[in-house]
Amino acid sequence: MRQVSIIGIGQTRVNEHWEKSIRDLGVEAVLAALRDAGTDSVDALYLGNMLSGELSGQEHTAALIADHAGLGGVEALKVEAACAAGAAALRVGYMAVASGVIDLAVVCGVEKMTDRLSEEVTAALAFAADAEYEVAQGISFVSLNALLMRRYMHEYGVERSAFANFAVNAHRNAMNNPYAMFHMPITEEAFNKSRMIAEPVGLLDSAPICDGAAAVVLCPRSEAREFNERPVHILASAVATDRLAVHDRSDPLFLRAAYESAQKAYEQARVGPGDIDLFELHDAFTIMSALSLEAAGFAARGQGVRLAQEGEIALQGGIPICTMGGLKGRGHPVGATGIYQIVEVVQQLRGEAGENQVDCRLGMAQNIGGSGATVITHILEALS
């Protein structure tokens, strides 16, 4: 197996892109990544997307974007793993280059969500849950996370206000990210007073519905410096799964797939949680931030919220998270999120994060599909 490096990154601003189609967004991100890599051709395009058929009326999206990005004729495949589709596409691209089958690959994540009513988007997102035993009973992802948050509060004796700094931190970091959807700070008071969506989950607990695309270019590590003076190496790529339905899990407050994919990644990279300089976690809801920090080994069970309360998740804290705004501040165009996370880790490792720059050598990104049934973890290293 060959070692794999990232030699180019590209992204669109996350927003409500009324004037752009899913094709436009994907092509924009792919071309930006190719320019950054200094190449106009690749051997393959792998596309992460969750809902193009349901929300855009467009399937066969990998071939579509390859065609309009001027890459006609290359291998082009769509990869779906719910909200982890972006990281899943990266996993496929990583394996293709590592195996030697592909030399240059562009991996893109794209989602177009705002052309439909919020009720339609909510229903579409529920496709990632168990259709017969969750969705048919009226469950949505907001309500699933509300159940988890309520149980966490009960088990560990914490108030809803304990989650506030997850959202406050995300919005503070998004302020300096030109690609983020939100450029406005929020306060703990505003969090505590925010409108309830599914109690105890409020509006400011939740990542927004939005549009966006991000892309990276991969090549063998041995050739990386031929394209870019500051390549970033993929030190680990790991996937794990859990029971799809939350009620089938022995402990719903333990993200087993997050734990197992993180452990696999640590083993591949020969590092531990204490070696990680920043963590781009999947903060679709504040409860997921706490559960992810615990599952990945940065906090003991029930202590994830304390990292937020004590400021340890801030840029200068012990384990900075969501350094460019995360899903809450940057936005969560679901199939694109996993690639946005990778792009942001690359920015940090290249020293290109501006006012949000963290002193770092190792960065980790973890993308969660559904309520934790698929979790994909990547660890990246800055090459000296």
mmCIF file of C-alpha atoms in Angstrom:
data_model
loop_
_atom_site.group_PDB
_atom_site.id
_atom_site.type_symbol
_atom_site.label_atom_id
_atom_site.label_comp_id
_atom_site.label_asym_id
_atom_site.label_seq_id
_atom_site.Cartn_x
_atom_site.Cartn_y
_atom_site.Cartn_z
ATOM 1 C CA MET A 1 0.000 0.000 0.000
ATOM 2 C CA ARG A 2 1.234 3.464 -0.922
ATOM 3 C CA GLN A 3 1.050 6.412 1.437
ATOM 4 C CA VAL A 4 -1.344 9.141 0.291
ATOM 5 C CA SER A 5 -1.150 12.925 0.457
ATOM 6 C CA ILE A 6 -3.542 15.815 -0.108
ATOM 7 C CA ILE A 7 -2.106 18.249 -2.647
ATOM 8 C CA GLY A 8 -5.058 20.515 -3.347
ATOM 9 C CA ILE A 9 -8.152 21.890 -1.604
ATOM 10 C CA GLY A 10 -11.185 23.862 -2.764
ATOM 11 C CA GLN A 11 -14.496 24.962 -1.301
ATOM 12 C CA THR A 12 -17.527 27.128 -1.920
ATOM 13 C CA ARG A 13 -19.028 29.333 0.727
ATOM 14 C CA VAL A 14 -21.722 27.508 2.670
ATOM 15 C CA ASN A 15 -24.958 29.418 2.211
ATOM 16 C CA GLU A 16 -28.420 29.375 0.693
ATOM 17 C CA HIS A 17 -27.316 29.316 -2.946
ATOM 18 C CA TRP A 18 -30.550 30.104 -4.753
ATOM 19 C CA GLU A 19 -28.685 30.976 -7.956
ATOM 20 C CA LYS A 20 -26.537 27.816 -8.104
ATOM 21 C CA SER A 21 -27.406 24.191 -8.814
ATOM 22 C CA ILE A 22 -25.799 21.108 -7.320
ATOM 23 C CA ARG A 23 -23.830 20.862 -10.586
ATOM 24 C CA ASP A 24 -22.565 24.457 -10.231
ATOM 25 C CA LEU A 25 -21.456 23.968 -6.623
ATOM 26 C CA GLY A 26 -19.662 20.691 -7.279
ATOM 27 C CA VAL A 27 -17.839 22.000 -10.335
ATOM 28 C CA GLU A 28 -16.756 25.163 -8.503
ATOM 29 C CA ALA A 29 -15.197 23.180 -5.646
ATOM 30 C CA VAL A 30 -13.518 20.637 -7.944
ATOM 31 C CA LEU A 31 -11.951 23.295 -10.161
ATOM 32 C CA ALA A 32 -10.710 25.217 -7.112
ATOM 33 C CA ALA A 33 -9.048 22.074 -5.740
ATOM 34 C CA LEU A 34 -7.435 21.287 -9.106
ATOM 35 C CA ARG A 35 -6.068 24.824 -9.339
ATOM 36 C CA ASP A 36 -4.645 24.558 -5.845
ATOM 37 C CA ALA A 37 -2.992 21.263 -6.778
ATOM 38 C CA GLY A 38 -1.556 22.719 -9.963
ATOM 39 C CA THR A 39 -3.152 20.183 -12.271
ATOM 40 C CA ASP A 40 -6.046 20.159 -14.708
ATOM 41 C CA SER A 41 -6.476 16.406 -14.956
ATOM 42 C CA VAL A 42 -7.005 13.437 -12.660
ATOM 43 C CA ASP A 43 -7.645 9.720 -13.062
ATOM 44 C CA ALA A 44 -10.833 9.588 -10.997
ATOM 45 C CA LEU A 45 -13.513 11.646 -9.270
ATOM 46 C CA TYR A 46 -15.273 10.348 -6.159
ATOM 47 C CA LEU A 47 -18.341 12.261 -5.022
ATOM 48 C CA GLY A 48 -19.891 12.256 -1.567
ATOM 49 C CA ASN A 49 -23.587 13.111 -1.586
ATOM 50 C CA MET A 50 -26.649 12.087 0.387
ATOM 51 C CA LEU A 51 -29.780 13.637 -1.103
ATOM 52 C CA SER A 52 -29.275 14.737 -4.727
ATOM 53 C CA GLY A 53 -32.036 12.496 -6.036
ATOM 54 C CA GLU A 54 -34.574 13.420 -3.384
ATOM 55 C CA LEU A 55 -33.904 17.166 -3.139
ATOM 56 C CA SER A 56 -32.451 18.100 -6.550
ATOM 57 C CA GLY A 57 -34.071 15.491 -8.779
ATOM 58 C CA GLN A 58 -30.602 14.566 -9.990
ATOM 59 C CA GLU A 59 -28.805 11.265 -9.651
ATOM 60 C CA HIS A 60 -25.720 10.167 -11.606
ATOM 61 C CA THR A 61 -24.107 13.218 -10.040
ATOM 62 C CA ALA A 62 -20.472 12.047 -10.150
ATOM 63 C CA ALA A 63 -20.540 11.714 -13.930
ATOM 64 C CA LEU A 64 -22.420 15.013 -14.202
ATOM 65 C CA ILE A 65 -19.823 16.954 -12.207
ATOM 66 C CA ALA A 66 -16.896 15.222 -13.922
ATOM 67 C CA ASP A 67 -18.384 16.164 -17.292
ATOM 68 C CA HIS A 68 -18.889 19.840 -16.459
ATOM 69 C CA ALA A 69 -15.523 20.138 -14.694
ATOM 70 C CA GLY A 70 -13.808 19.115 -17.913
ATOM 71 C CA LEU A 71 -12.949 15.641 -16.649
ATOM 72 C CA GLY A 72 -15.066 13.650 -19.067
ATOM 73 C CA GLY A 73 -13.962 10.055 -19.475
ATOM 74 C CA VAL A 74 -12.484 9.581 -16.001
ATOM 75 C CA GLU A 75 -13.716 7.069 -13.469
ATOM 76 C CA ALA A 76 -16.504 8.874 -11.584
ATOM 77 C CA LEU A 77 -18.510 7.348 -8.750
ATOM 78 C CA LYS A 78 -20.961 8.641 -6.158
ATOM 79 C CA VAL A 79 -20.559 7.422 -2.566
ATOM 80 C CA GLU A 80 -23.371 7.568 -0.005
ATOM 81 C CA ALA A 81 -23.162 7.065 3.751
ATOM 82 C CA ALA A 82 -25.799 9.512 4.990
ATOM 83 C CA CYS A 83 -24.177 12.587 6.587
ATOM 84 C CA ALA A 84 -20.805 10.786 6.406
ATOM 85 C CA ALA A 85 -20.922 10.628 2.603
ATOM 86 C CA GLY A 86 -18.107 13.156 2.225
ATOM 87 C CA ALA A 87 -15.664 11.231 4.401
ATOM 88 C CA ALA A 88 -16.811 7.997 2.771
ATOM 89 C CA ALA A 89 -15.864 9.395 -0.635
ATOM 90 C CA LEU A 90 -12.474 10.368 0.766
ATOM 91 C CA ARG A 91 -12.062 6.846 2.118
ATOM 92 C CA VAL A 92 -12.735 5.438 -1.371
ATOM 93 C CA GLY A 93 -10.313 7.893 -2.971
ATOM 94 C CA TYR A 94 -7.689 7.130 -0.348
ATOM 95 C CA MET A 95 -7.962 3.377 -0.971
ATOM 96 C CA ALA A 96 -7.843 3.848 -4.751
ATOM 97 C CA VAL A 97 -4.607 5.859 -4.596
ATOM 98 C CA ALA A 98 -3.078 3.743 -1.808
ATOM 99 C CA SER A 99 -3.699 0.554 -3.817
ATOM 100 C CA GLY A 100 -1.935 1.899 -6.884
ATOM 101 C CA VAL A 101 -5.015 1.562 -9.090
ATOM 102 C CA ILE A 102 -5.370 5.360 -9.287
ATOM 103 C CA ASP A 103 -2.538 7.921 -9.227
ATOM 104 C CA LEU A 104 -4.461 11.200 -9.041
ATOM 105 C CA ALA A 105 -7.984 11.509 -7.637
ATOM 106 C CA VAL A 106 -10.241 14.425 -6.816
ATOM 107 C CA VAL A 107 -12.742 13.838 -4.024
ATOM 108 C CA CYS A 108 -15.729 16.160 -3.750
ATOM 109 C CA GLY A 109 -18.597 16.455 -1.304
ATOM 110 C CA VAL A 110 -21.675 18.393 -2.383
ATOM 111 C CA GLU A 111 -25.219 19.002 -1.178
ATOM 112 C CA LYS A 112 -28.034 21.294 -2.289
ATOM 113 C CA MET A 113 -30.715 21.481 0.387
ATOM 114 C CA THR A 114 -32.383 24.900 0.352
ATOM 115 C CA ASP A 115 -34.478 24.588 -2.806
ATOM 116 C CA ARG A 116 -37.028 22.569 -0.846
ATOM 117 C CA LEU A 117 -39.241 23.408 2.116
ATOM 118 C CA SER A 118 -37.764 22.617 5.524
ATOM 119 C CA GLU A 119 -40.415 19.939 6.089
ATOM 120 C CA GLU A 120 -39.292 18.147 2.936
ATOM 121 C CA VAL A 121 -35.631 18.384 3.946
ATOM 122 C CA THR A 122 -36.408 17.042 7.416
ATOM 123 C CA ALA A 123 -38.229 14.091 5.873
ATOM 124 C CA ALA A 124 -35.359 13.433 3.464
ATOM 125 C CA LEU A 125 -32.751 13.508 6.235
ATOM 126 C CA ALA A 126 -34.754 10.843 8.054
ATOM 127 C CA PHE A 127 -33.874 8.430 5.226
ATOM 128 C CA ALA A 128 -30.664 7.804 7.211
ATOM 129 C CA ALA A 129 -32.637 6.353 10.124
ATOM 130 C CA ASP A 130 -34.369 2.975 10.313
ATOM 131 C CA ALA A 131 -37.376 3.404 8.008
ATOM 132 C CA GLU A 132 -39.499 0.670 9.599
ATOM 133 C CA TYR A 133 -38.684 1.010 13.282
ATOM 134 C CA GLU A 134 -37.813 4.718 13.684
ATOM 135 C CA VAL A 135 -39.174 6.838 10.849
ATOM 136 C CA ALA A 136 -42.491 5.000 10.650
ATOM 137 C CA GLN A 137 -42.998 5.868 14.320
ATOM 138 C CA GLY A 138 -42.569 9.585 13.616
ATOM 139 C CA ILE A 139 -38.909 9.966 14.580
ATOM 140 C CA SER A 140 -36.818 12.733 13.012
ATOM 141 C CA PHE A 141 -33.119 13.422 13.535
ATOM 142 C CA VAL A 142 -33.927 16.409 15.704
ATOM 143 C CA SER A 143 -36.103 14.273 17.947
ATOM 144 C CA LEU A 144 -33.518 11.464 18.069
ATOM 145 C CA ASN A 145 -30.909 13.936 19.259
ATOM 146 C CA ALA A 146 -33.390 15.412 21.711
ATOM 147 C CA LEU A 147 -33.864 11.964 23.233
ATOM 148 C CA LEU A 148 -30.090 11.500 23.501
ATOM 149 C CA MET A 149 -29.608 14.950 25.024
ATOM 150 C CA ARG A 150 -32.389 14.415 27.564
ATOM 151 C CA ARG A 151 -30.914 11.047 28.549
ATOM 152 C CA TYR A 152 -27.417 12.558 28.866
ATOM 153 C CA MET A 153 -28.743 15.328 31.115
ATOM 154 C CA HIS A 154 -30.502 12.738 33.267
ATOM 155 C CA GLU A 155 -27.610 10.265 33.486
ATOM 156 C CA TYR A 156 -24.907 12.829 34.261
ATOM 157 C CA GLY A 157 -26.879 15.464 36.134
ATOM 158 C CA VAL A 158 -26.177 18.387 33.802
ATOM 159 C CA GLU A 159 -28.387 21.273 32.712
ATOM 160 C CA ARG A 160 -29.018 22.239 29.121
ATOM 161 C CA SER A 161 -26.942 25.384 29.668
ATOM 162 C CA ALA A 162 -23.856 23.162 30.046
ATOM 163 C CA PHE A 163 -23.901 22.653 26.250
ATOM 164 C CA ALA A 164 -23.898 26.375 25.441
ATOM 165 C CA ASN A 165 -20.203 26.835 24.771
ATOM 166 C CA PHE A 166 -20.228 24.243 21.985
ATOM 167 C CA ALA A 167 -22.425 26.622 19.971
ATOM 168 C CA VAL A 168 -20.728 29.800 21.227
ATOM 169 C CA ASN A 169 -17.287 28.427 20.270
ATOM 170 C CA ALA A 170 -18.459 27.358 16.811
ATOM 171 C CA HIS A 171 -19.931 30.762 15.979
ATOM 172 C CA ARG A 172 -16.876 32.574 17.350
ATOM 173 C CA ASN A 173 -14.597 30.550 15.069
ATOM 174 C CA ALA A 174 -16.889 30.941 12.052
ATOM 175 C CA MET A 175 -16.497 34.718 12.293
ATOM 176 C CA ASN A 176 -13.025 34.444 10.717
ATOM 177 C CA ASN A 177 -13.936 31.875 8.075
ATOM 178 C CA PRO A 178 -14.929 33.531 4.778
ATOM 179 C CA TYR A 179 -16.550 30.264 3.655
ATOM 180 C CA ALA A 180 -18.799 29.939 6.717
ATOM 181 C CA MET A 181 -22.534 30.523 6.592
ATOM 182 C CA PHE A 182 -22.726 32.472 9.851
ATOM 183 C CA HIS A 183 -20.575 35.497 10.628
ATOM 184 C CA MET A 184 -22.281 36.480 13.837
ATOM 185 C CA PRO A 185 -21.329 35.644 17.407
ATOM 186 C CA ILE A 186 -23.832 34.246 19.866
ATOM 187 C CA THR A 187 -23.860 34.416 23.654
ATOM 188 C CA GLU A 188 -24.607 31.860 26.318
ATOM 189 C CA GLU A 189 -27.669 33.896 27.202
ATOM 190 C CA ALA A 190 -28.936 33.720 23.625
ATOM 191 C CA PHE A 191 -28.334 29.957 23.619
ATOM 192 C CA ASN A 192 -30.334 29.496 26.817
ATOM 193 C CA LYS A 193 -33.219 31.568 25.436
ATOM 194 C CA SER A 194 -33.248 30.064 21.941
ATOM 195 C CA ARG A 195 -36.500 28.670 20.593
ATOM 196 C CA MET A 196 -37.068 24.979 21.303
ATOM 197 C CA ILE A 197 -37.270 22.680 18.283
ATOM 198 C CA ALA A 198 -37.633 19.372 20.140
ATOM 199 C CA GLU A 199 -37.000 19.917 23.832
ATOM 200 C CA PRO A 200 -34.266 20.101 25.059
ATOM 201 C CA VAL A 201 -32.796 20.715 21.572
ATOM 202 C CA GLY A 202 -33.122 24.389 20.683
ATOM 203 C CA LEU A 203 -32.453 26.332 17.517
ATOM 204 C CA LEU A 204 -28.900 27.159 18.628
ATOM 205 C CA ASP A 205 -28.122 23.508 19.388
ATOM 206 C CA SER A 206 -28.581 22.625 15.738
ATOM 207 C CA ALA A 207 -26.570 22.998 12.530
ATOM 208 C CA PRO A 208 -28.447 24.768 9.715
ATOM 209 C CA ILE A 209 -29.874 23.471 6.460
ATOM 210 C CA CYS A 210 -27.684 24.871 3.664
ATOM 211 C CA ASP A 211 -25.853 24.343 0.371
ATOM 212 C CA GLY A 212 -22.162 23.881 -0.362
ATOM 213 C CA ALA A 213 -19.349 21.853 -1.863
ATOM 214 C CA ALA A 214 -15.730 21.132 -0.981
ATOM 215 C CA ALA A 215 -13.017 19.091 -2.695
ATOM 216 C CA VAL A 216 -9.506 17.709 -2.225
ATOM 217 C CA VAL A 217 -6.961 16.250 -4.650
ATOM 218 C CA LEU A 218 -5.045 13.087 -3.671
ATOM 219 C CA CYS A 219 -1.798 11.603 -4.934
ATOM 220 C CA PRO A 220 0.906 9.205 -3.708
ATOM 221 C CA ARG A 221 3.058 10.766 -1.003
ATOM 222 C CA SER A 222 6.205 10.094 -3.035
ATOM 223 C CA GLU A 223 4.944 12.469 -5.744
ATOM 224 C CA ALA A 224 3.258 15.093 -3.562
ATOM 225 C CA ARG A 225 5.961 17.753 -3.693
ATOM 226 C CA GLU A 226 5.856 17.702 -7.471
ATOM 227 C CA PHE A 227 2.458 19.384 -7.153
ATOM 228 C CA ASN A 228 2.507 21.339 -3.907
ATOM 229 C CA GLU A 229 5.244 22.612 -1.586
ATOM 230 C CA ARG A 230 2.979 22.037 1.429
ATOM 231 C CA PRO A 231 1.285 18.661 0.996
ATOM 232 C CA VAL A 232 -0.587 17.094 3.888
ATOM 233 C CA HIS A 233 -0.280 13.369 4.541
ATOM 234 C CA ILE A 234 -3.222 11.099 5.357
ATOM 235 C CA LEU A 235 -1.810 9.242 8.328
ATOM 236 C CA ALA A 236 -4.961 7.220 9.040
ATOM 237 C CA SER A 237 -8.338 6.437 7.472
ATOM 238 C CA ALA A 238 -10.790 4.278 9.403
ATOM 239 C CA VAL A 239 -14.475 3.349 9.274
ATOM 240 C CA ALA A 240 -16.735 1.633 11.800
ATOM 241 C CA THR A 241 -20.461 0.992 12.021
ATOM 242 C CA ASP A 242 -23.034 0.515 14.777
ATOM 243 C CA ARG A 243 -26.659 -0.592 14.961
ATOM 244 C CA LEU A 244 -28.694 1.681 12.706
ATOM 245 C CA ALA A 245 -31.589 2.228 15.099
ATOM 246 C CA VAL A 246 -30.691 3.965 18.349
ATOM 247 C CA HIS A 247 -33.054 1.756 20.381
ATOM 248 C CA ASP A 248 -31.105 -1.342 19.248
ATOM 249 C CA ARG A 249 -27.859 -0.135 20.844
ATOM 250 C CA SER A 250 -26.887 -1.482 24.239
ATOM 251 C CA ASP A 251 -25.879 2.002 25.383
ATOM 252 C CA PRO A 252 -27.340 4.880 23.326
ATOM 253 C CA LEU A 253 -25.004 7.397 24.994
ATOM 254 C CA PHE A 254 -21.897 5.593 23.759
ATOM 255 C CA LEU A 255 -21.043 6.213 20.105
ATOM 256 C CA ARG A 256 -19.471 2.821 19.546
ATOM 257 C CA ALA A 257 -18.678 3.429 15.888
ATOM 258 C CA ALA A 258 -17.002 6.736 16.794
ATOM 259 C CA TYR A 259 -14.944 4.945 19.422
ATOM 260 C CA GLU A 260 -13.971 2.072 17.135
ATOM 261 C CA SER A 261 -13.110 4.208 14.109
ATOM 262 C CA ALA A 262 -11.033 6.517 16.330
ATOM 263 C CA GLN A 263 -9.206 3.559 17.861
ATOM 264 C CA LYS A 264 -8.467 2.134 14.419
ATOM 265 C CA ALA A 265 -7.195 5.525 13.291
ATOM 266 C CA TYR A 266 -4.979 5.932 16.363
ATOM 267 C CA GLU A 267 -3.527 2.481 15.757
ATOM 268 C CA GLN A 268 -2.839 3.211 12.079
ATOM 269 C CA ALA A 269 -1.195 6.538 12.900
ATOM 270 C CA ARG A 270 0.568 5.159 15.987
ATOM 271 C CA VAL A 271 -0.696 8.034 18.096
ATOM 272 C CA GLY A 272 -3.202 8.595 20.890
ATOM 273 C CA PRO A 273 -5.721 11.317 21.767
ATOM 274 C CA GLY A 274 -3.016 13.269 23.569
ATOM 275 C CA ASP A 275 -1.069 13.654 20.324
ATOM 276 C CA ILE A 276 -3.933 15.266 18.394
ATOM 277 C CA ASP A 277 -3.632 19.041 18.085
ATOM 278 C CA LEU A 278 -7.140 19.764 16.782
ATOM 279 C CA PHE A 279 -10.336 17.811 16.261
ATOM 280 C CA GLU A 280 -12.951 18.615 13.621
ATOM 281 C CA LEU A 281 -15.889 16.738 15.099
ATOM 282 C CA HIS A 282 -19.424 16.320 13.791
ATOM 283 C CA ASP A 283 -21.385 18.931 15.770
ATOM 284 C CA ALA A 284 -24.705 18.575 13.951
ATOM 285 C CA PHE A 285 -26.185 18.946 17.461
ATOM 286 C CA THR A 286 -24.445 20.011 20.650
ATOM 287 C CA ILE A 287 -25.101 16.612 22.218
ATOM 288 C CA MET A 288 -23.049 15.022 19.412
ATOM 289 C CA SER A 289 -20.093 17.243 20.321
ATOM 290 C CA ALA A 290 -20.075 15.899 23.870
ATOM 291 C CA LEU A 291 -20.577 12.278 22.815
ATOM 292 C CA SER A 292 -17.871 12.519 20.118
ATOM 293 C CA LEU A 293 -15.277 13.972 22.510
ATOM 294 C CA GLU A 294 -15.962 11.115 24.900
ATOM 295 C CA ALA A 295 -15.983 8.367 22.268
ATOM 296 C CA ALA A 296 -12.729 9.608 20.712
ATOM 297 C CA GLY A 297 -10.972 9.544 24.088
ATOM 298 C CA PHE A 298 -10.675 13.256 24.851
ATOM 299 C CA ALA A 299 -12.977 13.071 27.872
ATOM 300 C CA ALA A 300 -14.372 10.451 30.233
ATOM 301 C CA ARG A 301 -18.020 9.415 29.948
ATOM 302 C CA GLY A 302 -20.215 12.297 31.067
ATOM 303 C CA GLN A 303 -17.333 14.785 31.002
ATOM 304 C CA GLY A 304 -17.517 15.996 27.404
ATOM 305 C CA VAL A 305 -19.602 19.024 28.344
ATOM 306 C CA ARG A 306 -16.996 20.061 30.893
ATOM 307 C CA LEU A 307 -14.443 20.539 28.132
ATOM 308 C CA ALA A 308 -16.813 23.122 26.668
ATOM 309 C CA GLN A 309 -17.588 24.749 30.001
ATOM 310 C CA GLU A 310 -13.900 25.051 30.894
ATOM 311 C CA GLY A 311 -12.843 26.467 27.511
ATOM 312 C CA GLU A 312 -10.731 23.448 26.556
ATOM 313 C CA ILE A 313 -12.373 23.317 23.107
ATOM 314 C CA ALA A 314 -11.313 26.884 22.207
ATOM 315 C CA LEU A 315 -8.552 27.616 19.710
ATOM 316 C CA GLN A 316 -5.989 27.932 22.489
ATOM 317 C CA GLY A 317 -7.507 25.141 24.593
ATOM 318 C CA GLY A 318 -6.323 21.606 25.204
ATOM 319 C CA ILE A 319 -8.282 20.159 22.279
ATOM 320 C CA PRO A 320 -9.516 22.816 19.826
ATOM 321 C CA ILE A 321 -12.647 21.729 17.957
ATOM 322 C CA CYS A 322 -14.608 23.205 15.056
ATOM 323 C CA THR A 323 -11.725 25.564 14.397
ATOM 324 C CA MET A 324 -13.356 27.170 11.351
ATOM 325 C CA GLY A 325 -16.903 27.056 12.730
ATOM 326 C CA GLY A 326 -17.823 23.397 12.530
ATOM 327 C CA LEU A 327 -21.213 22.250 11.322
ATOM 328 C CA LYS A 328 -22.967 24.779 13.566
ATOM 329 C CA GLY A 329 -21.096 27.902 12.445
ATOM 330 C CA ARG A 330 -19.805 26.971 8.977
ATOM 331 C CA GLY A 331 -22.942 25.060 8.093
ATOM 332 C CA HIS A 332 -23.853 21.438 7.419
ATOM 333 C CA PRO A 333 -24.555 20.660 3.735
ATOM 334 C CA VAL A 334 -24.718 17.015 4.700
ATOM 335 C CA GLY A 335 -22.939 15.170 1.875
ATOM 336 C CA ALA A 336 -20.247 17.858 1.728
ATOM 337 C CA THR A 337 -19.539 18.170 5.456
ATOM 338 C CA GLY A 338 -16.893 15.449 5.655
ATOM 339 C CA ILE A 339 -14.809 17.134 2.952
ATOM 340 C CA TYR A 340 -15.220 20.586 4.497
ATOM 341 C CA GLN A 341 -13.772 19.090 7.692
ATOM 342 C CA ILE A 342 -10.765 17.743 5.782
ATOM 343 C CA VAL A 343 -10.217 21.027 3.921
ATOM 344 C CA GLU A 344 -10.202 22.882 7.246
ATOM 345 C CA VAL A 345 -7.712 20.488 8.825
ATOM 346 C CA VAL A 346 -5.487 20.952 5.767
ATOM 347 C CA GLN A 347 -5.754 24.735 6.148
ATOM 348 C CA GLN A 348 -4.613 24.422 9.760
ATOM 349 C CA LEU A 349 -1.722 22.090 8.951
ATOM 350 C CA ARG A 350 -0.568 24.351 6.113
ATOM 351 C CA GLY A 351 -0.716 27.375 8.417
ATOM 352 C CA GLU A 352 -3.455 28.984 6.312
ATOM 353 C CA ALA A 353 -6.190 29.376 8.954
ATOM 354 C CA GLY A 354 -5.592 33.084 9.522
ATOM 355 C CA GLU A 355 -6.835 34.390 12.863
ATOM 356 C CA ASN A 356 -8.044 30.884 13.712
ATOM 357 C CA GLN A 357 -4.622 29.296 13.308
ATOM 358 C CA VAL A 358 -3.757 26.589 15.834
ATOM 359 C CA ASP A 359 -0.205 25.442 16.569
ATOM 360 C CA CYS A 360 -0.488 21.974 15.085
ATOM 361 C CA ARG A 361 1.189 18.995 13.460
ATOM 362 C CA LEU A 362 -1.603 16.409 13.704
ATOM 363 C CA GLY A 363 -5.271 17.035 13.009
ATOM 364 C CA MET A 364 -8.220 14.652 13.221
ATOM 365 C CA ALA A 365 -11.596 14.810 11.473
ATOM 366 C CA GLN A 366 -14.562 12.604 12.336
ATOM 367 C CA ASN A 367 -17.682 12.486 10.142
ATOM 368 C CA ILE A 368 -20.839 10.833 11.489
ATOM 369 C CA GLY A 369 -23.541 9.248 9.346
ATOM 370 C CA GLY A 370 -27.064 9.262 10.732
ATOM 371 C CA SER A 371 -27.216 9.105 14.510
ATOM 372 C CA GLY A 372 -23.901 7.236 14.674
ATOM 373 C CA ALA A 373 -24.412 4.134 12.537
ATOM 374 C CA THR A 374 -21.457 5.038 10.277
ATOM 375 C CA VAL A 375 -18.461 6.960 11.589
ATOM 376 C CA ILE A 376 -15.329 7.741 9.576
ATOM 377 C CA THR A 377 -12.159 9.100 11.156
ATOM 378 C CA HIS A 378 -9.131 10.549 9.389
ATOM 379 C CA ILE A 379 -5.872 11.732 10.927
ATOM 380 C CA LEU A 380 -3.754 14.136 8.888
ATOM 381 C CA GLU A 381 -0.130 15.192 9.359
ATOM 382 C CA ALA A 382 1.707 18.264 8.152
ATOM 383 C CA LEU A 383 4.715 17.260 6.080
ATOM 384 C CA SER A 384 7.913 19.073 6.982
#
